[in-house]
Coordinates of C-alpha atoms in Angstrom, one line a residue:
X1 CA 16.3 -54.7 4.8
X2 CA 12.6 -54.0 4.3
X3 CA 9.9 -56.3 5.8
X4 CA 6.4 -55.9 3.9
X5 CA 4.0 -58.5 6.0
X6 CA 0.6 -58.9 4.5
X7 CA -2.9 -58.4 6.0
X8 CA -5.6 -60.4 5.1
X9 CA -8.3 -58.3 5.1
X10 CA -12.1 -60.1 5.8
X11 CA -15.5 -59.3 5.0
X12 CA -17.7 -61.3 7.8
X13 CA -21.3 -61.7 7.2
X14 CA -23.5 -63.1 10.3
X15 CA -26.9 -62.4 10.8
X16 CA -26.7 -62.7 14.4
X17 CA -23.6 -61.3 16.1
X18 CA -23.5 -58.3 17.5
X19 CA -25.5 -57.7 21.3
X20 CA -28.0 -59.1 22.1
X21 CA -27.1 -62.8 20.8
X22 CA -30.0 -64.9 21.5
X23 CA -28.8 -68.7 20.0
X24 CA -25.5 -70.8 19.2
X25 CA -25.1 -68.8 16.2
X26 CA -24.4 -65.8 17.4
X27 CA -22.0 -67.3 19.9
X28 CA -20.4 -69.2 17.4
X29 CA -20.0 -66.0 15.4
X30 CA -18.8 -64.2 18.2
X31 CA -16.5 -67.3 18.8
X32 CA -14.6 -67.4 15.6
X33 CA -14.5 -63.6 15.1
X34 CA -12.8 -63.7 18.8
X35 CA -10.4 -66.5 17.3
X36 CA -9.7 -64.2 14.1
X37 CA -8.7 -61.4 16.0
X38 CA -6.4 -62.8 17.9
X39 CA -4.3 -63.4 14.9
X40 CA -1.8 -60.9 13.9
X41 CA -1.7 -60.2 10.2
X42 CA -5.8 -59.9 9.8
X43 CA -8.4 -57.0 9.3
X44 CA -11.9 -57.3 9.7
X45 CA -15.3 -55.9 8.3
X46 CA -18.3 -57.2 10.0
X47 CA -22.2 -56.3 8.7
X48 CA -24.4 -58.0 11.1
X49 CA -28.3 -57.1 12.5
X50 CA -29.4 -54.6 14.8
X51 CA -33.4 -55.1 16.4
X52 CA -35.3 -52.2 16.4
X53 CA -38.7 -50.8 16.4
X54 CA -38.1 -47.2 16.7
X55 CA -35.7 -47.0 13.6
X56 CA -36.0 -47.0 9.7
X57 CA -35.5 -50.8 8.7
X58 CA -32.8 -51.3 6.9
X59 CA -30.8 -48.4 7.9
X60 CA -27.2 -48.7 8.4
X61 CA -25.8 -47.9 12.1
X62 CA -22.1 -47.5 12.7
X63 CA -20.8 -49.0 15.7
X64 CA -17.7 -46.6 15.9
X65 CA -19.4 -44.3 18.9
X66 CA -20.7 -47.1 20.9
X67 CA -17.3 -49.5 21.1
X68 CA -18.6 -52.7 23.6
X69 CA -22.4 -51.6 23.5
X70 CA -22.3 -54.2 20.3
X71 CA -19.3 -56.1 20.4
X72 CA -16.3 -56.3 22.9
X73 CA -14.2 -53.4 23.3
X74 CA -11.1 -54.6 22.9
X75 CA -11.8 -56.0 19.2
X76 CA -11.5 -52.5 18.0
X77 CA -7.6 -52.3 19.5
X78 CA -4.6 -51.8 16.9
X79 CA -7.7 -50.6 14.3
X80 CA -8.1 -54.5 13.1
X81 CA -11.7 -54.5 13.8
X82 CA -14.9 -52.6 12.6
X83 CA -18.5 -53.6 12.4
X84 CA -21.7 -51.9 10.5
X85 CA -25.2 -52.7 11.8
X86 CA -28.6 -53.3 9.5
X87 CA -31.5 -52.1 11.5
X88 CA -33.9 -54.8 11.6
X89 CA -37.3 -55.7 12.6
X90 CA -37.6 -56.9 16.3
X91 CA -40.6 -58.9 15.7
X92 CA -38.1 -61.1 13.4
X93 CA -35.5 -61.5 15.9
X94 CA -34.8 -64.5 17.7
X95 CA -34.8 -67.0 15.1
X96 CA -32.7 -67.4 11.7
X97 CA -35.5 -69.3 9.7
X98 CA -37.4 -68.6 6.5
X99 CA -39.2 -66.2 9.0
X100 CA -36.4 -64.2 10.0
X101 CA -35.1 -60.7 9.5
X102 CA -33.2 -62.0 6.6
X103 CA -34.7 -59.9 3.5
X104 CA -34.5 -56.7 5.5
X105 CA -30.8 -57.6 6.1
X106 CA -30.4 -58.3 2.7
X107 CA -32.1 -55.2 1.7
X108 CA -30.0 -53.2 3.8
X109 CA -26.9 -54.7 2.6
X110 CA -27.9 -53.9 -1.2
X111 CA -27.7 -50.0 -0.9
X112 CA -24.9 -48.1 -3.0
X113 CA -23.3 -46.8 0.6
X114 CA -23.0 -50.4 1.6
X115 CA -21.5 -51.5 -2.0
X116 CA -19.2 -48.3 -2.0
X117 CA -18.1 -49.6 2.1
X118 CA -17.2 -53.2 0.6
X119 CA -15.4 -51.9 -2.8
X120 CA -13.3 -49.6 -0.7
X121 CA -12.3 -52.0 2.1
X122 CA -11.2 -54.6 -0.9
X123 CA -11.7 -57.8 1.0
X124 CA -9.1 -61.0 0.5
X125 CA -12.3 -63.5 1.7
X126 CA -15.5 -63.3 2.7
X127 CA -17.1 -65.3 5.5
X128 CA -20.6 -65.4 5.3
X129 CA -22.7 -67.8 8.0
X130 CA -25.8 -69.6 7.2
X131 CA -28.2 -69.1 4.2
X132 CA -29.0 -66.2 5.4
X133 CA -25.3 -64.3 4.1
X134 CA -26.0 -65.9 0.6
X135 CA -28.1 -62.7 -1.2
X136 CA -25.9 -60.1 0.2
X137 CA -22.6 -62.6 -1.3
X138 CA -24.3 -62.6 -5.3
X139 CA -24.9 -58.9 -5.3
X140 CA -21.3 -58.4 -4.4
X141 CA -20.1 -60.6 -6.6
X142 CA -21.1 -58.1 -9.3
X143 CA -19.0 -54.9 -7.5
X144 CA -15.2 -54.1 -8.6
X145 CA -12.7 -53.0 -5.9
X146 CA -9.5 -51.0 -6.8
X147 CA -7.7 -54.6 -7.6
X148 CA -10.0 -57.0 -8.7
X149 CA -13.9 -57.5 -9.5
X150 CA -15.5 -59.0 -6.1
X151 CA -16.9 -62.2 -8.0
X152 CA -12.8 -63.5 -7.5
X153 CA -13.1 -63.3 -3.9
X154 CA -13.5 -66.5 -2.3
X155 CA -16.5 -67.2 -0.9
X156 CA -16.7 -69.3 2.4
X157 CA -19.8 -70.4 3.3
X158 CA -19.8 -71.7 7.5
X159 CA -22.8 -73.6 7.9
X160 CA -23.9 -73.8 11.2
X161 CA -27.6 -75.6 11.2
X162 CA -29.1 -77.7 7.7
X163 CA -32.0 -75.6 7.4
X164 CA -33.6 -78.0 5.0
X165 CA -33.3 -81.3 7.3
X166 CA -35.7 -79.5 9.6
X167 CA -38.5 -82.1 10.5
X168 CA -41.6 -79.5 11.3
X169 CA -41.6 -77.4 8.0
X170 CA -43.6 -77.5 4.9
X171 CA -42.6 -79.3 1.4
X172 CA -42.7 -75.9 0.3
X173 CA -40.3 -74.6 3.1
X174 CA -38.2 -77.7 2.5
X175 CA -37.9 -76.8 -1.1
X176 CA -36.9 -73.0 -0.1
X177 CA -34.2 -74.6 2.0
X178 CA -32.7 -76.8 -0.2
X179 CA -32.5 -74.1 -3.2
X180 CA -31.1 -71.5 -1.3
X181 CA -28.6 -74.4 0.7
X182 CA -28.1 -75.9 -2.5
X183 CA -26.9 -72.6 -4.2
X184 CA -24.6 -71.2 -1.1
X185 CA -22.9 -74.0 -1.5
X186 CA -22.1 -74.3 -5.5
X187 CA -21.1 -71.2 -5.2
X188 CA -18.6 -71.5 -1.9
X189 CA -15.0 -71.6 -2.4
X190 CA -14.8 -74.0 0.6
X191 CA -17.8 -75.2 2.8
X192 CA -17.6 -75.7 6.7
X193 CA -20.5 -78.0 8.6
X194 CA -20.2 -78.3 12.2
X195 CA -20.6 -82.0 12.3
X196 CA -20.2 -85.3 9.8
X197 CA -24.3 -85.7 9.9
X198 CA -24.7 -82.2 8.5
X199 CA -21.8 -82.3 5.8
X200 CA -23.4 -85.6 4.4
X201 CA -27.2 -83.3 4.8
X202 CA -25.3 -80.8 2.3
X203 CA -23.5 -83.3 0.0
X204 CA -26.4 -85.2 -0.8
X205 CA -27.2 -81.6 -2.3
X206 CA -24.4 -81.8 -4.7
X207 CA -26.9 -83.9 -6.9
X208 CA -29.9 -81.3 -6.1
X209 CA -31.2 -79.5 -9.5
X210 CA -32.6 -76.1 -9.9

């Protein structure tokens, strides 16, 4: 007899993930990948930031030489785990906000090496946290792998703070928020909130127009 056991194999988007974390979401992040990997019959493909201020922005840093400098050691046992780094900004650290380092992650993420990386590695699902993992998920969308065109892979968008329920922002900000929130989630497979307060802050987006 022959045993064939399949490996779902996911692309994880998080702004903040790697070391250092500075909030909730990159320990969340952190949190869940932990609880991934601890699962047998899983692969996983993380792109997440790297602050600098000595390196080209937007370059693209492997993390295979530097195993636990970024992310705990032992996630790279049995080969289940790998993670590629998007140099950004340090002045944009420390906050995930229209303000963040969330174009130059984008940017980074939008280069043909990154696009060949996520065709090749032919993802089942892709996790992507916060607004932030939206642009990066719609230029995908548009790359073929060896077995399907990306724009079939589920998209699972794990919201982790309503961005547009924010009390000290601008209408303009506000309007930002609820576009981009509004769009993440149309195009979601499935959407996770943390709490009951903040999936009723997204549904009342359902009725939201463009």
């Amino acid at each position: 007899f022959f045993f064939f056991f399949l490996v779902m194999k996911i692309l994880f988007l998080s702004l903040e993930c790697a070391s250092p974390i500075f909030s909730g979401n990159g320990t969340l992040s952190r949190s869940i990948l932990n609880a991934l990997l601890e699962q047998e019959d899983v692969n996983i493909l993380c792109f997440s930031c790297l602050p600098t201020s000595d390196k080209e922005i937007g370059a693209l840093c492997s993390t295979d030489d530097k195993k636990g400098k970024y992310f705990p050691e032992h996630w790279y046992d049995k080969n289940k785990f790998d993670a590629k780094l998007i140099s950004v900004p340090s002045s944009k650290w420390f906050r995930h906000d229209i303000d963040s380092a969330w174009k130059e992650y984008n940017e980074g993420l939008s280069t043909d090496s990154v696009h060949h990386i996520v065709s090749s590695y032919c993802p089942d699902i892709i996790l992507g946290i916060d607004w932030t993992t939206l642009p990066p998920c719609k230029k995908f969308a548009s790359l073929s792998t060896s077995s399907t065109h990306m724009n079939n892979i589920p998209y699972i968008y794990l919201n982790f703070r309503v961005f547009h329920t924010n009390i000290d922002i601008s209408n303009e900000e506000r309007e930002f928020y609820k576009n981009i929130e509004y769009k993440a989630w149309k195009i979601a497979k499935k959407t996770i909130a943390l709490s009951p307060v903040d999936a009723k802050s997204l549904d009342v987006l359902t009725s939201y127009s463009v």
